[in-house]
PDB file of C-alpha atoms in Angstrom:
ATOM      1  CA  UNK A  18     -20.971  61.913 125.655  1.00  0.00           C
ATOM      2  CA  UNK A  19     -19.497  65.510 124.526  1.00  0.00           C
ATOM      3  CA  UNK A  20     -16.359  63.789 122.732  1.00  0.00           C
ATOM      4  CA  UNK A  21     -16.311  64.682 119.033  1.00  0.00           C
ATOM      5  CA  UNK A  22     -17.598  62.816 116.306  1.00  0.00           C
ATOM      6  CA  UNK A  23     -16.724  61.245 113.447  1.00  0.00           C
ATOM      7  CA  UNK A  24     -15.261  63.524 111.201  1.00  0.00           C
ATOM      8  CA  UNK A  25     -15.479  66.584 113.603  1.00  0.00           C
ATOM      9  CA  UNK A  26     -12.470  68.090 115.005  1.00  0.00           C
ATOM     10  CA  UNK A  27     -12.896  70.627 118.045  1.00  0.00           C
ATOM     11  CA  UNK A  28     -16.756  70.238 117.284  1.00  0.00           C
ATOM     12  CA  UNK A  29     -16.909  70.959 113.323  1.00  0.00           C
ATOM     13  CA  UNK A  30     -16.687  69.318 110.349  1.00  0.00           C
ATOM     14  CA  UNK A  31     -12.792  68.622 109.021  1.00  0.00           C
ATOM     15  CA  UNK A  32     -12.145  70.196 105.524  1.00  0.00           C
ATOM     16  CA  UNK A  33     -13.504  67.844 102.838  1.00  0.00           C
ATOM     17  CA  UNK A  34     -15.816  65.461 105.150  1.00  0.00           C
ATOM     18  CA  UNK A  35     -19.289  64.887 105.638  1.00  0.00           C
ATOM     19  CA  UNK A  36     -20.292  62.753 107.759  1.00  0.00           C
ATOM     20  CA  UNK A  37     -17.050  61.016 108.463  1.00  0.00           C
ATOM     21  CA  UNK A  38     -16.033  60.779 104.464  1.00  0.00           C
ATOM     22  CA  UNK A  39     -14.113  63.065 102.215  1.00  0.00           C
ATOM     23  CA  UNK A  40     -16.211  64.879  99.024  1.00  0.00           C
ATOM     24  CA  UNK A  41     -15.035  64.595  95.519  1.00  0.00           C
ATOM     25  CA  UNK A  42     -12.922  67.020  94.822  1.00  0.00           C
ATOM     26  CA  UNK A  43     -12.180  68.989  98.105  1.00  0.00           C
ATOM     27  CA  UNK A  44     -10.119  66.292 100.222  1.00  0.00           C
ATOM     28  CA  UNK A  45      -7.118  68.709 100.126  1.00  0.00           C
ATOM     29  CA  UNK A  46      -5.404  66.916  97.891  1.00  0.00           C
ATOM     30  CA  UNK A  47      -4.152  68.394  94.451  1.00  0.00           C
ATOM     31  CA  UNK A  48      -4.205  65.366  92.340  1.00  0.00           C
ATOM     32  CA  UNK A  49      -8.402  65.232  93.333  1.00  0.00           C
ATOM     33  CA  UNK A  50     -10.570  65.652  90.597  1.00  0.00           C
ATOM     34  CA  UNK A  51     -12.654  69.005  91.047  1.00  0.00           C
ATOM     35  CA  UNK A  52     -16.017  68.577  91.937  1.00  0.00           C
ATOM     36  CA  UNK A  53     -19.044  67.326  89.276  1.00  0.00           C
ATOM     37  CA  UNK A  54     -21.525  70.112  88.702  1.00  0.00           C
ATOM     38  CA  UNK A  55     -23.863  71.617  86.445  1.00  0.00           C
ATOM     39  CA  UNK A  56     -23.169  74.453  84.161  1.00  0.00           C
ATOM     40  CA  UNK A  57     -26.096  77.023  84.222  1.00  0.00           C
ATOM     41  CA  UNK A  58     -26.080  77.434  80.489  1.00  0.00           C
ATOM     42  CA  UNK A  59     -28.948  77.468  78.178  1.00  0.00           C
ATOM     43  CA  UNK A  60     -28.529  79.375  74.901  1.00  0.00           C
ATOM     44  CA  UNK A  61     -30.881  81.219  72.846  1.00  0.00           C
ATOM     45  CA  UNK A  62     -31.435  78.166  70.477  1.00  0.00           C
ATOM     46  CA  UNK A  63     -32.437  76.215  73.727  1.00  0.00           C
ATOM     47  CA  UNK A  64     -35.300  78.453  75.220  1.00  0.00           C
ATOM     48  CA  UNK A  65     -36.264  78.481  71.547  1.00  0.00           C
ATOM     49  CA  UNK A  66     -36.933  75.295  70.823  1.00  0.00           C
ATOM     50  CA  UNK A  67     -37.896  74.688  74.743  1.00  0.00           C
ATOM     51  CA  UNK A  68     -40.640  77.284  74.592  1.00  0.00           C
ATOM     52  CA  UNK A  69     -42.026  76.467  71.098  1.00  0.00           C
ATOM     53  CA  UNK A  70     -42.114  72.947  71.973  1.00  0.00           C
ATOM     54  CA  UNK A  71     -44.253  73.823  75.124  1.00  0.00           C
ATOM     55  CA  UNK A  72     -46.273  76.029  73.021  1.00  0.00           C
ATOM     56  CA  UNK A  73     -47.187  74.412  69.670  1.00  0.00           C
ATOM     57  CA  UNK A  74     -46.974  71.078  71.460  1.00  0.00           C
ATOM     58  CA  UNK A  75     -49.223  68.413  69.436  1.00  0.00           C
ATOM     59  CA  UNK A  76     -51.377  71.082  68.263  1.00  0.00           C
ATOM     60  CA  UNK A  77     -49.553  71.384  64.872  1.00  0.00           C
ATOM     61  CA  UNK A  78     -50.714  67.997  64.069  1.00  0.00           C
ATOM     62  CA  UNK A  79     -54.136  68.647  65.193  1.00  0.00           C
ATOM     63  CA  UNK A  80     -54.832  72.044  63.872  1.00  0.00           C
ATOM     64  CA  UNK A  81     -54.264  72.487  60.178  1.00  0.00           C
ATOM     65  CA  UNK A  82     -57.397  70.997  59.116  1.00  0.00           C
ATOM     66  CA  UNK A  83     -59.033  73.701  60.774  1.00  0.00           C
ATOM     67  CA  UNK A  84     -56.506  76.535  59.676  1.00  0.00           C
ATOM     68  CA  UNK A  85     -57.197  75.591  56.079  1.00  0.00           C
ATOM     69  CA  UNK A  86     -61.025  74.692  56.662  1.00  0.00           C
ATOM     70  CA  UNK A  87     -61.447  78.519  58.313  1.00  0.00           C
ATOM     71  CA  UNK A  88     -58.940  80.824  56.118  1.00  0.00           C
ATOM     72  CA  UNK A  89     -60.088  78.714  52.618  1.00  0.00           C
ATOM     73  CA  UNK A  90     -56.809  79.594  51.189  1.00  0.00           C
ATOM     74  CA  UNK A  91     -53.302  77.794  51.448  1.00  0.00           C
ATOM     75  CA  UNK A  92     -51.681  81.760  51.141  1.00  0.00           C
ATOM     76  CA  UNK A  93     -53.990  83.020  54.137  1.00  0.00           C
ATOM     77  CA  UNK A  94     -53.435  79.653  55.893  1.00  0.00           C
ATOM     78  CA  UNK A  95     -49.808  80.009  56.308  1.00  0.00           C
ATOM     79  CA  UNK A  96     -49.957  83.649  57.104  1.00  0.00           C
ATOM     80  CA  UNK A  97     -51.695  82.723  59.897  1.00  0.00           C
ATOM     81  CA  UNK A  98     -48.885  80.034  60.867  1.00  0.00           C
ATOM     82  CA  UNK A  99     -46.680  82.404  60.257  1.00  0.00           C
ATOM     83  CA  UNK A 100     -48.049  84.814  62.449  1.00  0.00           C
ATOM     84  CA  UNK A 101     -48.336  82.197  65.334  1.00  0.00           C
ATOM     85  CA  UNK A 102     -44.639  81.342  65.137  1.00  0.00           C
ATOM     86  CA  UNK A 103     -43.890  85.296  65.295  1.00  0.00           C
ATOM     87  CA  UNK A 104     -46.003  85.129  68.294  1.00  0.00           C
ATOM     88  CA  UNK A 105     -44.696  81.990  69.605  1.00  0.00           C
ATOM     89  CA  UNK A 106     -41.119  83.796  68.703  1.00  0.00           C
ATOM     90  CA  UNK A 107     -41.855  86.545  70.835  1.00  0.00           C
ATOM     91  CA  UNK A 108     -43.312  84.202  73.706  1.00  0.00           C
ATOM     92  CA  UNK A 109     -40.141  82.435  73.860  1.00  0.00           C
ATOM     93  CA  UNK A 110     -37.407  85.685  73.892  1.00  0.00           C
ATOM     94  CA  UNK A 111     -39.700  87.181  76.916  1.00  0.00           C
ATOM     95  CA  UNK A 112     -39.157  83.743  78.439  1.00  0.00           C
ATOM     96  CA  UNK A 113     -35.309  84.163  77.977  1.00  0.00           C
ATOM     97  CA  UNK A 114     -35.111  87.476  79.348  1.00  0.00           C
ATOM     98  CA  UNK A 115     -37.224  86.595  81.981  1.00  0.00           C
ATOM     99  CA  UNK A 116     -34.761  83.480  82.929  1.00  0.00           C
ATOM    100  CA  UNK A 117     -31.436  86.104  82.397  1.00  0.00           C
ATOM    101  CA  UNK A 118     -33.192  88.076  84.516  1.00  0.00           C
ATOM    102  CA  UNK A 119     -34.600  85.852  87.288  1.00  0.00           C
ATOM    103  CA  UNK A 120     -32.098  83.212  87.925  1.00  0.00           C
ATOM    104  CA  UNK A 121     -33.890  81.091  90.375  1.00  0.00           C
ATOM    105  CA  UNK A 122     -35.471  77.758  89.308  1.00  0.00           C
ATOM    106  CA  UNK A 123     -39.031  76.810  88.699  1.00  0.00           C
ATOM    107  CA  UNK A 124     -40.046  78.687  85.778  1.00  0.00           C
ATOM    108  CA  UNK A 125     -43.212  80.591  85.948  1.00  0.00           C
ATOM    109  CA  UNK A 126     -43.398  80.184  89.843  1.00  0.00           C
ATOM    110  CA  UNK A 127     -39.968  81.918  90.368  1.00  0.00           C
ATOM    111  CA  UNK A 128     -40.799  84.525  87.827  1.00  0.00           C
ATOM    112  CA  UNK A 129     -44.688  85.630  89.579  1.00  0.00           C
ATOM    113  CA  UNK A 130     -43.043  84.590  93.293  1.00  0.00           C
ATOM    114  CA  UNK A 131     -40.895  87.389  92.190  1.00  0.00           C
ATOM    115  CA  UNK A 132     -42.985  89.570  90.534  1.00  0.00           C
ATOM    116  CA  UNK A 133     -46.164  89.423  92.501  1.00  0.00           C
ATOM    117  CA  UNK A 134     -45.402  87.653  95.973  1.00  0.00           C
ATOM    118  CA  UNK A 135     -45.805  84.492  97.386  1.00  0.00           C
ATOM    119  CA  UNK A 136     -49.761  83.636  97.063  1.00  0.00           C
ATOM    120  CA  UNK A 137     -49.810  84.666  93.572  1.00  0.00           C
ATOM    121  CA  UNK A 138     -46.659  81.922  92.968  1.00  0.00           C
ATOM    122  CA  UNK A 139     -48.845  79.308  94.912  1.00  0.00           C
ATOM    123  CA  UNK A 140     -51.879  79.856  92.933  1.00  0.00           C
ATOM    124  CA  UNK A 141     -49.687  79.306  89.792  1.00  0.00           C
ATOM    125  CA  UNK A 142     -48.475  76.615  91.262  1.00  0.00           C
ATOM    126  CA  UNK A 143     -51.938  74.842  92.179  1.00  0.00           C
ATOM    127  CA  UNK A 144     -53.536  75.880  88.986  1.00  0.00           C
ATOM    128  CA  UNK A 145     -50.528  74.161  86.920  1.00  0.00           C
ATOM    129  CA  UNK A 146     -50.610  70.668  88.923  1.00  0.00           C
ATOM    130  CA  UNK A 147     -54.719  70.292  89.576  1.00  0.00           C
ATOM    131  CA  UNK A 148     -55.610  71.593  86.154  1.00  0.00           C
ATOM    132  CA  UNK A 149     -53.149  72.949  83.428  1.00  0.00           C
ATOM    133  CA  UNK A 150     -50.390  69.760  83.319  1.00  0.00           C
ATOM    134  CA  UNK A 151     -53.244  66.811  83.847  1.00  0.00           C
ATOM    135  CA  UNK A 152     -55.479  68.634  80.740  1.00  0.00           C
ATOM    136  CA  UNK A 153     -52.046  69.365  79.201  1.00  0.00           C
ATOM    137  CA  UNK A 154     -51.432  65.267  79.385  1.00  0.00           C
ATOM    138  CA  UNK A 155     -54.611  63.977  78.726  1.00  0.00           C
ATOM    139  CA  UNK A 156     -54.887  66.333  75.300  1.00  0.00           C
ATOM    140  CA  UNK A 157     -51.464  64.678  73.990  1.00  0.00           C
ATOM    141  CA  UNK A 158     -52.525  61.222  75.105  1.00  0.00           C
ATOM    142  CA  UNK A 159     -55.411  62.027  72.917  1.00  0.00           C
ATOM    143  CA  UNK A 160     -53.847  63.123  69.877  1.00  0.00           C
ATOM    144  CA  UNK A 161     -51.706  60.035  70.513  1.00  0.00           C
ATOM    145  CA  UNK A 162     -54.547  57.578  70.445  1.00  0.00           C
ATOM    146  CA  UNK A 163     -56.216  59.179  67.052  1.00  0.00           C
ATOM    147  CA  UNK A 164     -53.041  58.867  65.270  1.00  0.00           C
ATOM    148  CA  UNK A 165     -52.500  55.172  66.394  1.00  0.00           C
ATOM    149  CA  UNK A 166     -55.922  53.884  65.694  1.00  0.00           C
ATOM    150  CA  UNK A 167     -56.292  56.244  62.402  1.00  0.00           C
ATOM    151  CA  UNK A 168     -54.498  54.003  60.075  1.00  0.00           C
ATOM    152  CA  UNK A 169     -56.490  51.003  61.467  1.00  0.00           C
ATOM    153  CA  UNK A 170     -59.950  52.605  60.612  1.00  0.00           C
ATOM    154  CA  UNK A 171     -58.952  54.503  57.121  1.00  0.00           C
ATOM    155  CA  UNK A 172     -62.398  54.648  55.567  1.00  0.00           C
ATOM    156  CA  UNK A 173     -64.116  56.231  58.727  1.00  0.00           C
ATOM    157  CA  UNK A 174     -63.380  57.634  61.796  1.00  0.00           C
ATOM    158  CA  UNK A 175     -61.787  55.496  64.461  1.00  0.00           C
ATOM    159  CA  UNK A 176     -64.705  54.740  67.500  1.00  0.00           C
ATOM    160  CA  UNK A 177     -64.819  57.333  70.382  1.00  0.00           C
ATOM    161  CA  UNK A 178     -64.545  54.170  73.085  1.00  0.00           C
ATOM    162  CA  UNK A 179     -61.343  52.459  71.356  1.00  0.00           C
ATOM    163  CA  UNK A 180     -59.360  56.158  71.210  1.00  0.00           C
ATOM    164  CA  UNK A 181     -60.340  56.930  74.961  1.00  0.00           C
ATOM    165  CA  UNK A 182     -59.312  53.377  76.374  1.00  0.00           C
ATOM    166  CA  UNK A 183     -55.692  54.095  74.341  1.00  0.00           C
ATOM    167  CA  UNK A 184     -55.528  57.551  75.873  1.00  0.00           C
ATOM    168  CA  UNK A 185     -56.699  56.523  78.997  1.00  0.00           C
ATOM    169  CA  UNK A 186     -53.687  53.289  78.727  1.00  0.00           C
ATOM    170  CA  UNK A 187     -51.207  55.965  77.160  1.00  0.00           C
ATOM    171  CA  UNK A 188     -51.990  58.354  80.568  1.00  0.00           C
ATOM    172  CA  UNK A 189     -51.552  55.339  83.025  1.00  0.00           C
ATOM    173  CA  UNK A 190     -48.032  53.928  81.106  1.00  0.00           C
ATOM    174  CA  UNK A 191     -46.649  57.807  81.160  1.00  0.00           C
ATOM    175  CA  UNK A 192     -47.735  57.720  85.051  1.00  0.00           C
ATOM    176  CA  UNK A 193     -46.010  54.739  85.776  1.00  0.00           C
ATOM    177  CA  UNK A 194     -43.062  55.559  84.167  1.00  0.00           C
ATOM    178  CA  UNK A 195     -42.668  59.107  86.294  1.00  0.00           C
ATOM    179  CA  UNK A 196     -44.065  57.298  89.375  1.00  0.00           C
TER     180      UNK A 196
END
């Protein structure tokens, strides 16, 4: 019809509309709240825990048996956790340079999209959704259904069938629940 619409004057959008309607904050008026947003913060206590979390994961619970059953020593044993949280440590301040660095989003995309180019960030991409977070899942659904069923079967070891099906229930409620 060529007439301007809603919330266009001379063809563009008025000062604080979209679509027709005014935007928190930037109506014009003073006495307007500003506008909600997110603070890009994350201190060094965040990518910390963050990181370590990602790393050690369930693992801790898992692996001591076999840190004590291998080293045969309680001294050498936590040497070698100690070691691993130096490492883990040192995982977790490249990660925090890397995001002072790098501010884009997405983590280990942004950072090899950067770095490398845009098939390399793709591949890391693919390899995280079809194999890395599913195996990721399934391992702590695992771990999950050993530690439920263990006190239930304390003389023995709980059956393979009975941990699977509560993994394999654990897996489908944490898939409905981000579905």
């Amino acid at each position: 019809d060529g007439g301007p619409r809603v919330g266009e004057v001379d063809g563009g959008p008025r000062v604080g509309e979209v679509d027709g309607g005014p935007r928190v904050g930037e109506g014009g008026d003073p006495s307007d709240p500003p506008p909600v947003r997110l603070e890009k913060r994350i201190t060094l206590v965040n990518v910390c825990t963050l990181i370590i979390g990602g790393i050690i994961g369930s693992g801790i619970f898992i692996s001591p048996k076999g840190v004590q059953q291998y080293t045969g020593s309680v001294g050498l044993s936590l040497c070698v956790w100690a070691a691993c949280g130096l490492l883990s440590l040192i995982g977790a301040l490249c990660y925090a340079e890397l995001g002072t660095t790098i501010q884009k989003s997405g983590a280990d995309y942004a950072y090899i999209m950067e770095a490398f180019g845009p098939l390399p960030g793709f591949l890391c991409v693919w390899a995280y959704v079809i194999a890395i977070f599913p195996t990721a899942t399934a391992i702590l659904c695992l771990t999950f259904a050993i530690y439920v069923t263990k006190p239930f079967y304390q003389e023995c070891d709980p059956p393979q069938e009975c941990i699977v099906f509560l993994a394999a229930v654990a897996v489908t409620g944490l898939t409905a629940v981000n579905c």
